[in-house]
Tab-separated table of C-alpha atoms in Angstrom:
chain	number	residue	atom	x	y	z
L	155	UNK	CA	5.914	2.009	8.556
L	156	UNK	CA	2.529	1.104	7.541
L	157	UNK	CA	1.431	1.044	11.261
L	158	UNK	CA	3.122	4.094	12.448
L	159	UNK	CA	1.887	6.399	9.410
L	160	UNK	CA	-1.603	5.176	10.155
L	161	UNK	CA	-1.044	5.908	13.775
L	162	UNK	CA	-0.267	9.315	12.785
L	163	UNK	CA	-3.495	9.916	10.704
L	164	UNK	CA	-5.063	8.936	13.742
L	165	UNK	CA	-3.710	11.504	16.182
L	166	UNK	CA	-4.131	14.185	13.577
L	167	UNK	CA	-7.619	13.218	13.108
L	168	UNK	CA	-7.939	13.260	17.088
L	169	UNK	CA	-5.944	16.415	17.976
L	170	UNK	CA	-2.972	14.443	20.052
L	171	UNK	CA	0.580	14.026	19.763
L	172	UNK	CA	2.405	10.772	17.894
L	173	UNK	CA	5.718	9.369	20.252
L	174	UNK	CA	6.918	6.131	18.841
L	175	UNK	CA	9.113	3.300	20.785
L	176	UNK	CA	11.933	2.393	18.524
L	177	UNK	CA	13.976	-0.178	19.963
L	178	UNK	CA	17.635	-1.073	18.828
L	179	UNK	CA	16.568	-2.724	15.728
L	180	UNK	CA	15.338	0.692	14.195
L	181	UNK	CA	17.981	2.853	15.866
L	182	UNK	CA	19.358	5.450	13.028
L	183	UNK	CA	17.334	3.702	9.994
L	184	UNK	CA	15.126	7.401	9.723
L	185	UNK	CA	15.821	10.740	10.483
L	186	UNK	CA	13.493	13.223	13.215
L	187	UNK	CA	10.355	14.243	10.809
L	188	UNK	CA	10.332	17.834	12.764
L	189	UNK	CA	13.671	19.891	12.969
L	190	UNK	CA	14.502	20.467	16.193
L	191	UNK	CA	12.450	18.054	17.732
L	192	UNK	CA	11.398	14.430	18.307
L	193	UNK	CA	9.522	11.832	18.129
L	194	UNK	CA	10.969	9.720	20.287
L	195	UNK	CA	9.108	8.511	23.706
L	196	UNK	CA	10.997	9.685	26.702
L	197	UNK	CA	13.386	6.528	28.307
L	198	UNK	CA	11.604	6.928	31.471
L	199	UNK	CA	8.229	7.040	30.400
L	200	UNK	CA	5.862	5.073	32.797
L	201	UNK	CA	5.082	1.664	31.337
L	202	UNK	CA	7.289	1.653	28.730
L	203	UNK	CA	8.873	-2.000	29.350
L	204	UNK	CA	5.964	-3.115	29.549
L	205	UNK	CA	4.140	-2.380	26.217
L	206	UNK	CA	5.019	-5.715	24.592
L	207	UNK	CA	3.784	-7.896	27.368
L	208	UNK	CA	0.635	-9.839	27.523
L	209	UNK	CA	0.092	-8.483	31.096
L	210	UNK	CA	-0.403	-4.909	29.987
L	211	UNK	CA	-2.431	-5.642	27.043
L	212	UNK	CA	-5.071	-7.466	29.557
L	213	UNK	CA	-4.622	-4.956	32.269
L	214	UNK	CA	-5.169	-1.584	30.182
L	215	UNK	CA	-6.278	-2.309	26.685
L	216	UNK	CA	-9.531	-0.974	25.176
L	217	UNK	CA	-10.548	-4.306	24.480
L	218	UNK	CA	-10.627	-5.409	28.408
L	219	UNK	CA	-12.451	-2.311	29.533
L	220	UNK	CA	-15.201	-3.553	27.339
L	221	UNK	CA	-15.530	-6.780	27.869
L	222	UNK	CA	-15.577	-6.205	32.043
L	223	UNK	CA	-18.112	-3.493	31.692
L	224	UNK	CA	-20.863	-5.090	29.351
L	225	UNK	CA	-19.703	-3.544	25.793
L	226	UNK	CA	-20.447	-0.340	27.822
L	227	UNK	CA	-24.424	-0.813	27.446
L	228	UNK	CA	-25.029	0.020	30.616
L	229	UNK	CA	-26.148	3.798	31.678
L	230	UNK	CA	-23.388	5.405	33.665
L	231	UNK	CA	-19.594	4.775	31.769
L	232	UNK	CA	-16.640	3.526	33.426
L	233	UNK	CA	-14.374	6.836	34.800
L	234	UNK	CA	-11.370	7.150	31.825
L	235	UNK	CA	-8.365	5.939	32.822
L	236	UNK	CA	-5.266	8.134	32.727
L	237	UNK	CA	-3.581	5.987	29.947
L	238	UNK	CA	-5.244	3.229	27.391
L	239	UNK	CA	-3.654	0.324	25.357
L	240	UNK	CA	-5.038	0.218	21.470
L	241	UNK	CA	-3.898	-3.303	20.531
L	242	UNK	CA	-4.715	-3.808	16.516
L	243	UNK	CA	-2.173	-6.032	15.405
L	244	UNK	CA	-3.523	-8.563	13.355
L	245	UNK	CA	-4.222	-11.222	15.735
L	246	UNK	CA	-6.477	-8.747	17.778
L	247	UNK	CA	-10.007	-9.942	19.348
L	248	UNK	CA	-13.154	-8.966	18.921
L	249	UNK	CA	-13.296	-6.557	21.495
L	250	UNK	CA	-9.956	-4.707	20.606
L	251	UNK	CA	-12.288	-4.685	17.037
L	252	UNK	CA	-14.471	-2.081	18.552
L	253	UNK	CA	-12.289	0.584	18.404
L	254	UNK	CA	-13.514	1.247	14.942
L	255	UNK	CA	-17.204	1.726	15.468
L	256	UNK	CA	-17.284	5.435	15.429
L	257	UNK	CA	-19.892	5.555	18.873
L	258	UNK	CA	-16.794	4.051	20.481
L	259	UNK	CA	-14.538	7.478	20.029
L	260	UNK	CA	-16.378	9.833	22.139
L	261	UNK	CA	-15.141	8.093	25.199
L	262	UNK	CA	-11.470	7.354	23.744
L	263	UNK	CA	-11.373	11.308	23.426
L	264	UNK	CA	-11.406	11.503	26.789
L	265	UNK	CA	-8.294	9.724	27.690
L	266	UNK	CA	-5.318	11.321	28.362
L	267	UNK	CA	-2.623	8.826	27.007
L	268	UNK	CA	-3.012	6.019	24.291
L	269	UNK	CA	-0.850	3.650	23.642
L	270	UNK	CA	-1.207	1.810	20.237
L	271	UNK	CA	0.335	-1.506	19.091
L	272	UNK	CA	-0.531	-2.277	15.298
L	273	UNK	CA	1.200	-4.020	12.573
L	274	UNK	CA	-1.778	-3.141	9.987
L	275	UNK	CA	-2.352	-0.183	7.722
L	276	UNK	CA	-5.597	0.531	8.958
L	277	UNK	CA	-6.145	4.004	7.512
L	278	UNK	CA	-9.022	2.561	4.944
L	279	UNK	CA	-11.139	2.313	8.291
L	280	UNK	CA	-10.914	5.825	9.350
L	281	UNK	CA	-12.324	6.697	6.083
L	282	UNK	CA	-15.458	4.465	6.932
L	283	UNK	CA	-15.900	5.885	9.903
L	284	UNK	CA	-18.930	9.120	9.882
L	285	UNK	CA	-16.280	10.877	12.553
L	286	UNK	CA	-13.747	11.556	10.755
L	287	UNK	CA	-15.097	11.043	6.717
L	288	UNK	CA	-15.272	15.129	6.416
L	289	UNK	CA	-11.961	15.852	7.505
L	290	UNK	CA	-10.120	13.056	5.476
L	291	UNK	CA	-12.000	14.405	2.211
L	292	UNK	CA	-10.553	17.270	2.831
L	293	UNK	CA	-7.129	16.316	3.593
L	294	UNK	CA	-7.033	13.787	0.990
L	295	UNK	CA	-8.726	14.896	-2.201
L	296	UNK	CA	-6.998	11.546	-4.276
L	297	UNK	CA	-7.893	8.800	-1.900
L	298	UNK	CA	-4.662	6.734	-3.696
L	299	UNK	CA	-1.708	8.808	-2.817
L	300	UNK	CA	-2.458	8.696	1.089
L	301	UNK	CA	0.026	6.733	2.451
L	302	UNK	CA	2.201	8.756	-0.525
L	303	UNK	CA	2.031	11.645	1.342
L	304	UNK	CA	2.171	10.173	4.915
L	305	UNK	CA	5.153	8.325	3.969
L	306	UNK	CA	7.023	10.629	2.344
L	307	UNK	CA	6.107	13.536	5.527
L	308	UNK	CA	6.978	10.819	8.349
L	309	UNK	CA	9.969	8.911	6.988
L	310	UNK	CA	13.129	10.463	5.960
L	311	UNK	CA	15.688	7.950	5.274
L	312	UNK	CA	19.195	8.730	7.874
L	313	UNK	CA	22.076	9.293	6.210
L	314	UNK	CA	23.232	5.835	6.211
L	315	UNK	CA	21.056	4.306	4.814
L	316	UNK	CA	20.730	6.893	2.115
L	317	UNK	CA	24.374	6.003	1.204
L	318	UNK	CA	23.268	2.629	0.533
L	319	UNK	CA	20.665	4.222	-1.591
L	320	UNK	CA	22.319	6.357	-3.895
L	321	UNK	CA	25.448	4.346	-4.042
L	322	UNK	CA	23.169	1.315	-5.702
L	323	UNK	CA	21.270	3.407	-7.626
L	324	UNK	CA	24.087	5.503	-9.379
L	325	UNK	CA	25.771	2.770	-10.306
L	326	UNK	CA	23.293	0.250	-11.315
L	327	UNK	CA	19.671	1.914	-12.294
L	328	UNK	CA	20.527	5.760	-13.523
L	329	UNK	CA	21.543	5.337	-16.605
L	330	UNK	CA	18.934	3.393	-17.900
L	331	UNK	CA	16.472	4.582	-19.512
L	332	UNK	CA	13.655	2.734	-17.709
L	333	UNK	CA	14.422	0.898	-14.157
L	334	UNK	CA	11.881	-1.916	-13.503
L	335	UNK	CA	11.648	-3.633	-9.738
L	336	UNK	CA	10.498	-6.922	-9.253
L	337	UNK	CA	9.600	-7.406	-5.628
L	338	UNK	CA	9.147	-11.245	-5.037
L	339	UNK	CA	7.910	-12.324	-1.510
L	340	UNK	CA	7.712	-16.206	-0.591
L	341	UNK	CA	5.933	-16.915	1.872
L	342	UNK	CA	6.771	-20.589	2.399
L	343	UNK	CA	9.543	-22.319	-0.427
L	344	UNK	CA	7.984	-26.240	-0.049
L	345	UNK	CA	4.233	-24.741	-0.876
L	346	UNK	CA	5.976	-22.143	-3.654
L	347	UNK	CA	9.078	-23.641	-4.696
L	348	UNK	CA	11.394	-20.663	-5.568
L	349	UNK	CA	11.854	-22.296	-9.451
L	350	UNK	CA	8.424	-22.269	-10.215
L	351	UNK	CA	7.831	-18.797	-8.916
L	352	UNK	CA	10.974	-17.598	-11.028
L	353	UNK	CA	8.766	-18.978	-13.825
L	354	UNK	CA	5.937	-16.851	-13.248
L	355	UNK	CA	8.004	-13.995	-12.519
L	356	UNK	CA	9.451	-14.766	-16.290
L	357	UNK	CA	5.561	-15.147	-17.186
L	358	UNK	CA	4.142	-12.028	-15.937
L	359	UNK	CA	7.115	-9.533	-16.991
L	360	UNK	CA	7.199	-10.784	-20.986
L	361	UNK	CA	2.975	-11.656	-20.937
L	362	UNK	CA	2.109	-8.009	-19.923
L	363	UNK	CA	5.315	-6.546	-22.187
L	364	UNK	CA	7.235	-5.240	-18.899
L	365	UNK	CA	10.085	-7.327	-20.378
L	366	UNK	CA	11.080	-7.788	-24.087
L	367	UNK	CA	10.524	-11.634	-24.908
L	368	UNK	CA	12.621	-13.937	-25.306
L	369	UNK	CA	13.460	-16.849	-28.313
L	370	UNK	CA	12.687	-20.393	-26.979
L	371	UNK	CA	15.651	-21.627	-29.040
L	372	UNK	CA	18.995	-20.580	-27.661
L	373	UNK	CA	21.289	-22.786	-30.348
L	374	UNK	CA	21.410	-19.381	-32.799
L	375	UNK	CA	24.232	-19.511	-35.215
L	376	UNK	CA	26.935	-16.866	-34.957
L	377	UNK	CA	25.887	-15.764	-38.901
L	378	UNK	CA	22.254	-15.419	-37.484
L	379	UNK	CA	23.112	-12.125	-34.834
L	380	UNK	CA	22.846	-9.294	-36.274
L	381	UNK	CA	25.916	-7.167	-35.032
L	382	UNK	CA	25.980	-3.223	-35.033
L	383	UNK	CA	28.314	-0.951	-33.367
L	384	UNK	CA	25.270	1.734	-33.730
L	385	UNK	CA	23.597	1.337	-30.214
L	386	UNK	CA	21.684	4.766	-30.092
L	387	UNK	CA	18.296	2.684	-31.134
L	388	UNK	CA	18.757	0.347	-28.447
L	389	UNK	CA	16.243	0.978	-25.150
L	390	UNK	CA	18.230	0.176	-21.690
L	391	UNK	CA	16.074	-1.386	-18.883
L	392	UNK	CA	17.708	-1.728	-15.672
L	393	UNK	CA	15.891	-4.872	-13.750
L	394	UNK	CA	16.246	-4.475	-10.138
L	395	UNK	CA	15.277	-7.772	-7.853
L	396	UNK	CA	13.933	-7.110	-4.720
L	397	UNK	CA	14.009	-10.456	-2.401
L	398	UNK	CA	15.438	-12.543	0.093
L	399	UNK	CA	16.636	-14.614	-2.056
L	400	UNK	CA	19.501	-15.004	-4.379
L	401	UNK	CA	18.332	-17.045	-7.035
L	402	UNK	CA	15.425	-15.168	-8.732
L	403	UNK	CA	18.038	-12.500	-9.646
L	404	UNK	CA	20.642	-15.621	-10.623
L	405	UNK	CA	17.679	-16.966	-12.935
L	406	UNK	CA	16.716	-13.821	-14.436
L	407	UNK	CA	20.119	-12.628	-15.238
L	408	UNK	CA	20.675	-15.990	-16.824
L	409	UNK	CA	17.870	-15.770	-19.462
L	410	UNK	CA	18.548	-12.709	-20.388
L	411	UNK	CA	22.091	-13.500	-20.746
L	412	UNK	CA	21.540	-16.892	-22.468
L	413	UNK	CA	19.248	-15.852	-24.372
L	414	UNK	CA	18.312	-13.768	-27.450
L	415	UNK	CA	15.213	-11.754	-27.211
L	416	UNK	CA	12.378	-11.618	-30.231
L	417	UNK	CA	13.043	-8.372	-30.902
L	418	UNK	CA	16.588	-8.891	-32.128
L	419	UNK	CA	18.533	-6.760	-29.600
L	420	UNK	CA	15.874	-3.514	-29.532
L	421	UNK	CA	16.060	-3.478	-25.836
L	422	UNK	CA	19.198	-4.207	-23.588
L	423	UNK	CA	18.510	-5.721	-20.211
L	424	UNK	CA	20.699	-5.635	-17.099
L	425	UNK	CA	19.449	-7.594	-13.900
L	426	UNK	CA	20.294	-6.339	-10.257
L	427	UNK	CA	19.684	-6.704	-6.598
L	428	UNK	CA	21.256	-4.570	-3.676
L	429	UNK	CA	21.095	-7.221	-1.221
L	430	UNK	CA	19.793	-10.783	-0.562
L	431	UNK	CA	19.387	-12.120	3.358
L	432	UNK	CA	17.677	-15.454	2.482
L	433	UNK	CA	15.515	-15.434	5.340
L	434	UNK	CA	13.498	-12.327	7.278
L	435	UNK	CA	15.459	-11.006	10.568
L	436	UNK	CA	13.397	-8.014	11.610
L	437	UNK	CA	15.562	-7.728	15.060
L	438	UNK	CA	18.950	-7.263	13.067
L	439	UNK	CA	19.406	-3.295	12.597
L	440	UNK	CA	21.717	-4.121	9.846
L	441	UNK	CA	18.955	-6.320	8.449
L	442	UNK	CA	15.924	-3.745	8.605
L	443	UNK	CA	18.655	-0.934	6.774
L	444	UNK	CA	19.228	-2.733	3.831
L	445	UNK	CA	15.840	-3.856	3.857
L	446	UNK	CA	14.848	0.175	3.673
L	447	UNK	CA	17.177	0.808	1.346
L	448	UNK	CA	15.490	-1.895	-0.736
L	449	UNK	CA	12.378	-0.566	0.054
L	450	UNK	CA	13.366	3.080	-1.828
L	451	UNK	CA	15.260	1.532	-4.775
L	452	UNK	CA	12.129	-0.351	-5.885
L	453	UNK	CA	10.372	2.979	-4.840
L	454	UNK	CA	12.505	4.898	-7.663
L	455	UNK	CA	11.735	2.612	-10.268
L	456	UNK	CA	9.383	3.245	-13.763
L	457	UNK	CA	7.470	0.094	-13.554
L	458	UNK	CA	6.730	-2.490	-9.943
L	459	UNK	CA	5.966	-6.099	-10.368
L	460	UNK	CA	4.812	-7.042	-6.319
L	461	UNK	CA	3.779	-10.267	-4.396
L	462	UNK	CA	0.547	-10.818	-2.779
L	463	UNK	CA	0.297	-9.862	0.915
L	464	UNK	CA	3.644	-8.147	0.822
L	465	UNK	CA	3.441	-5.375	3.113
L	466	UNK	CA	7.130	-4.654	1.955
L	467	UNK	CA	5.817	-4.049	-1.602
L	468	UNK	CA	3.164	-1.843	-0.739
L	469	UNK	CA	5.241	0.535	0.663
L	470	UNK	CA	7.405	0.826	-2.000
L	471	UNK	CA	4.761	1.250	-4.319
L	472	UNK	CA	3.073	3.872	-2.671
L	473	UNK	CA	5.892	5.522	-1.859
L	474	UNK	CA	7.217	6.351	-5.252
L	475	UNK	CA	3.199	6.783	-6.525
L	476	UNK	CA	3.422	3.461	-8.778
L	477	UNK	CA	0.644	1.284	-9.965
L	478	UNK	CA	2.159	-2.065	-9.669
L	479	UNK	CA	1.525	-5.334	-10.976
L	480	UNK	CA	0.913	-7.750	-8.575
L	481	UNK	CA	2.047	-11.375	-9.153
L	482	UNK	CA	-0.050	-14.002	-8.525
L	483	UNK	CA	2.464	-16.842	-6.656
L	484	UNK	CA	1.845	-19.925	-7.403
L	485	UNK	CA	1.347	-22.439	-4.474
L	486	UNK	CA	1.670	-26.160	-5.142
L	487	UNK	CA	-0.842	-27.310	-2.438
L	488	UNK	CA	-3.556	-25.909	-4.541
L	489	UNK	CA	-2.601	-26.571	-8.321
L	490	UNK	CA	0.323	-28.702	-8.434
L	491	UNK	CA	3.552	-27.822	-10.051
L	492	UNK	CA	1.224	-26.143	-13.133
L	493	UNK	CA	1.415	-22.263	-13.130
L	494	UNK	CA	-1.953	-20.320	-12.591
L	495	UNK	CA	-3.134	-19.207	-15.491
L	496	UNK	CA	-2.923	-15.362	-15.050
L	497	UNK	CA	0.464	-14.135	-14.160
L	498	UNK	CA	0.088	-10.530	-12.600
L	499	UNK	CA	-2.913	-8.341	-12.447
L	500	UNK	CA	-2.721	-4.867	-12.346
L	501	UNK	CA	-3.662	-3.439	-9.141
L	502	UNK	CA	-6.267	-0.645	-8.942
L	503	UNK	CA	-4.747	1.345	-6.474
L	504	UNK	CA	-1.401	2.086	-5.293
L	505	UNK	CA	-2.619	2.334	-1.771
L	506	UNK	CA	-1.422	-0.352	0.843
L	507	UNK	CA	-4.383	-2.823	1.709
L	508	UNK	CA	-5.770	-3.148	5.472
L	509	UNK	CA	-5.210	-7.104	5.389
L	510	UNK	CA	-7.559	-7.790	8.748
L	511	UNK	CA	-10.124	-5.430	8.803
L	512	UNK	CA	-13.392	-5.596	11.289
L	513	UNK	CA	-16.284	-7.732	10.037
L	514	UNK	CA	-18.892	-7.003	7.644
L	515	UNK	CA	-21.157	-7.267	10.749
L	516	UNK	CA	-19.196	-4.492	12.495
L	517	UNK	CA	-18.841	-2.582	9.295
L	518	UNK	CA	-22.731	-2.162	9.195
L	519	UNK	CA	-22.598	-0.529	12.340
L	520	UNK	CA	-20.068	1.934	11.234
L	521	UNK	CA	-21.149	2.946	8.049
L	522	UNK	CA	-24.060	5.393	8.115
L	523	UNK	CA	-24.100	7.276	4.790
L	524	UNK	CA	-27.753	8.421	4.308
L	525	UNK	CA	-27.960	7.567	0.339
L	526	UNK	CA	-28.980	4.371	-0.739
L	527	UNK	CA	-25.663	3.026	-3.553
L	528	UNK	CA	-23.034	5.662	-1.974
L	529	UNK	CA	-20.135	5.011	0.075
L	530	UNK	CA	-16.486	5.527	1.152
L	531	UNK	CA	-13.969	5.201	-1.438
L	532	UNK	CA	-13.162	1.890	-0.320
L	533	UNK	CA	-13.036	-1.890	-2.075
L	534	UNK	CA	-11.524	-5.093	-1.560
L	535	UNK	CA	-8.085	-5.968	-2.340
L	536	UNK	CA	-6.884	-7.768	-5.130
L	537	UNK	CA	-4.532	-9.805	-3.322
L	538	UNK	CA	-6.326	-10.335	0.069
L	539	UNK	CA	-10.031	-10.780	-0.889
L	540	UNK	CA	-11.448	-9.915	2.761
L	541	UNK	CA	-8.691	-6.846	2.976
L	542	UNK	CA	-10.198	-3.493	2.380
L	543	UNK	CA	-8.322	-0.203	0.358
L	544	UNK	CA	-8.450	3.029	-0.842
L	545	UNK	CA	-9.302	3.914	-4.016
L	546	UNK	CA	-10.632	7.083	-6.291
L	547	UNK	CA	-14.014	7.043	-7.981
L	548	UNK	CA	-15.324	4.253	-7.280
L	549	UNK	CA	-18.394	3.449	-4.823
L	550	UNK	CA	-18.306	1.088	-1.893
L	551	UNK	CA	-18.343	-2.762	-3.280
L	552	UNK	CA	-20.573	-4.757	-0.734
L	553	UNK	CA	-18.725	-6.837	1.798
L	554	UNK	CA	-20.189	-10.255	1.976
């Protein structure tokens, strides 16, 4: 999602038309974004089994045609070819890199057919580059709700999947009176040990008042609970877990059950997650719908607690325009088994971050504003330090 929509901005910005190759694992997950139309690239299109290969990605990328003709330094350019690969995954070279110094787009204008391959929300860089910094002012007047609007134009959940939706969230989340999602991403369980992340998880939600606290004792005599058939007073908060994993939803359902919070029953708390696959199967169809669905039900929620480097949370985030806080995981191979001090920070955008963006080196090139302290309304992520994202009001941090 996060490389498509930027693909999109891209051939808006560039005056061309956006196909995109779903394969069976995305088959019926969105709807057509145009009425009577598609998106969809033709079966027979020339090439199209071999996109994925590394044979086409040497033969016709951007980042070949450079290297073989000099960085195109020399006088007279090489003749355009009738179709061009864009490969800006996150592994991508140095040479596939140049696609974002703005000199560079003059002669990718002149090619009939790109094909692009990404895996990045790269949209931040468009806004850095002189070409196209006009025209994305004026589309996007609050830098932090792009991918909002992107999002919410380009991906229409199908039908089936917005069964799974509304089925989940009328039962579990609408009658509360505020839903909070906790989207917890492990990256590896023997460096973060799912325990000691359901700590944090406890730490953040009750240290920054998303969740009521709770007593430390739980051996409270029967005359010590105050009972009251008058629950008018009492604030419902519907907790909905968003993970592979089972047991962060088992562990927070269990203190909250177990135990009494400070507050002496002011706010009611029900724990719930939709689904839980225990490990990440992006060619299962079945797999990438539920994790959609999970994607929108975290998306409809009051308040977001996300993981660092979760591309999954930043979706849902910017899709329902909330300011999450982002947990800081804990990972044993740097401070043990103790928990980092801070918990969650607040992020400062709800814009997705560009996690492998060109080099400062490259950057310089790029970047041409004529005032000395002004820039693009771009900084550095909170959760991936080199990662670059949009923000509003706030000048260009340097980048080194």
């Amino acid at each position: 999602m996060l490389g498509i929509s930027s693909a999109f901005l891209y051939a808006l910005l560039t005056d061309r038309v956006l196909l995109v190759d779903f394969g069976p694992d995305m088959a019926d997950i969105f709807c057509e974004p145009l009425q009577n139309s598609t998106w969809l690239l033709p079966d027979g299109f020339p090439f199209r089994n071999q996109f994925y290969s590394p044979q086409f990605r040497e033969a016709h990328s951007f980042g070949t045609l450079l290297r073989d003709n000099n960085n195109f330094t020399q006088s007279v350019l090489p003749l355009p070819p009738p179709i061009l690969h864009l490969f800006l995954s996150y592994e991508y070279g140095d040479y596939d890199k140049l696609f974002y110094r703005d000199e560079n787009q003059e002669f990718l204008q002149s090619i009939p057919w790109l094909t692009l391959r990404s895996d990045q929300y790269f949209v931040p860089y468009l806004f850095l580059m002189p070409r196209f910094r006009a025209e994305l002012e004026r589309l996007f007047p609050d830098k932090e709700t792009v991918f909002h609007h992107l999002g919410n134009y380009l991906f229409n959940p199908s039908n089936q999947a917005w069964g799974l939706i509304t089925r989940f969230y009328d039962a579990y989340l609408a009658r509360a009176d505020e839903r909070i999602g906790l989207q917890v991403r492990v990256f590896n369980t023997k460096a973060s040990p799912i325990p000691l992340v359901a700590k944090q998880l406890l730490k953040c939600t009750q240290s920054e008042g998303i969740l009521p606290q709770l007593q430390v004792s739980t051996n409270s005599s029967f005359s010590s609970v105050k009972v009251t058939n008058n629950t008018s007073s009492t604030k419902t908060k519907a907790v909905l877990i968003g993970s592979l994993y089972r047991e962060f939803y088992e562990e927070m359902k269990y203190e909250y059950w177990t135990r009494a919070s400070v507050d002496g029953g002011g706010e009611s708390v029900g724990v719930h997650q939709a689904s839980h696959e225990e490990s990440q199967n992006s060619e299962s169809n079945s797999h990438n719908m539920k994790a959609l669905a999970d994607i929108y039900l975290l998306s409809l929620c009051d308040v977001l607690v996300t993981s660092r480097w979760s591309t999954f949370g930043y979706v849902a985030q910017a899709i329902g325009r909330v300011k999450p806080w982002i947990l800081n995981v804990p990972n044993t191979n740097y401070s043990g088994d103790r928990l980092p001090e801070r918990a969650c920070r607040r992020a400062v955008s709800m814009e997705p971050c560009f996690h492998y963006p060109p080099s400062y080196d490259m950057k310089k090139k790029v970047v041409v504003d004529g005032e000395v302290g002004t820039g693009p309304p771009v900084v550095h992520c909170e959760d991936v330090s080199w990662g670059l994202k949009l923000v509003n009001g706030r000048q260009i941090e340097r980048l080194g």
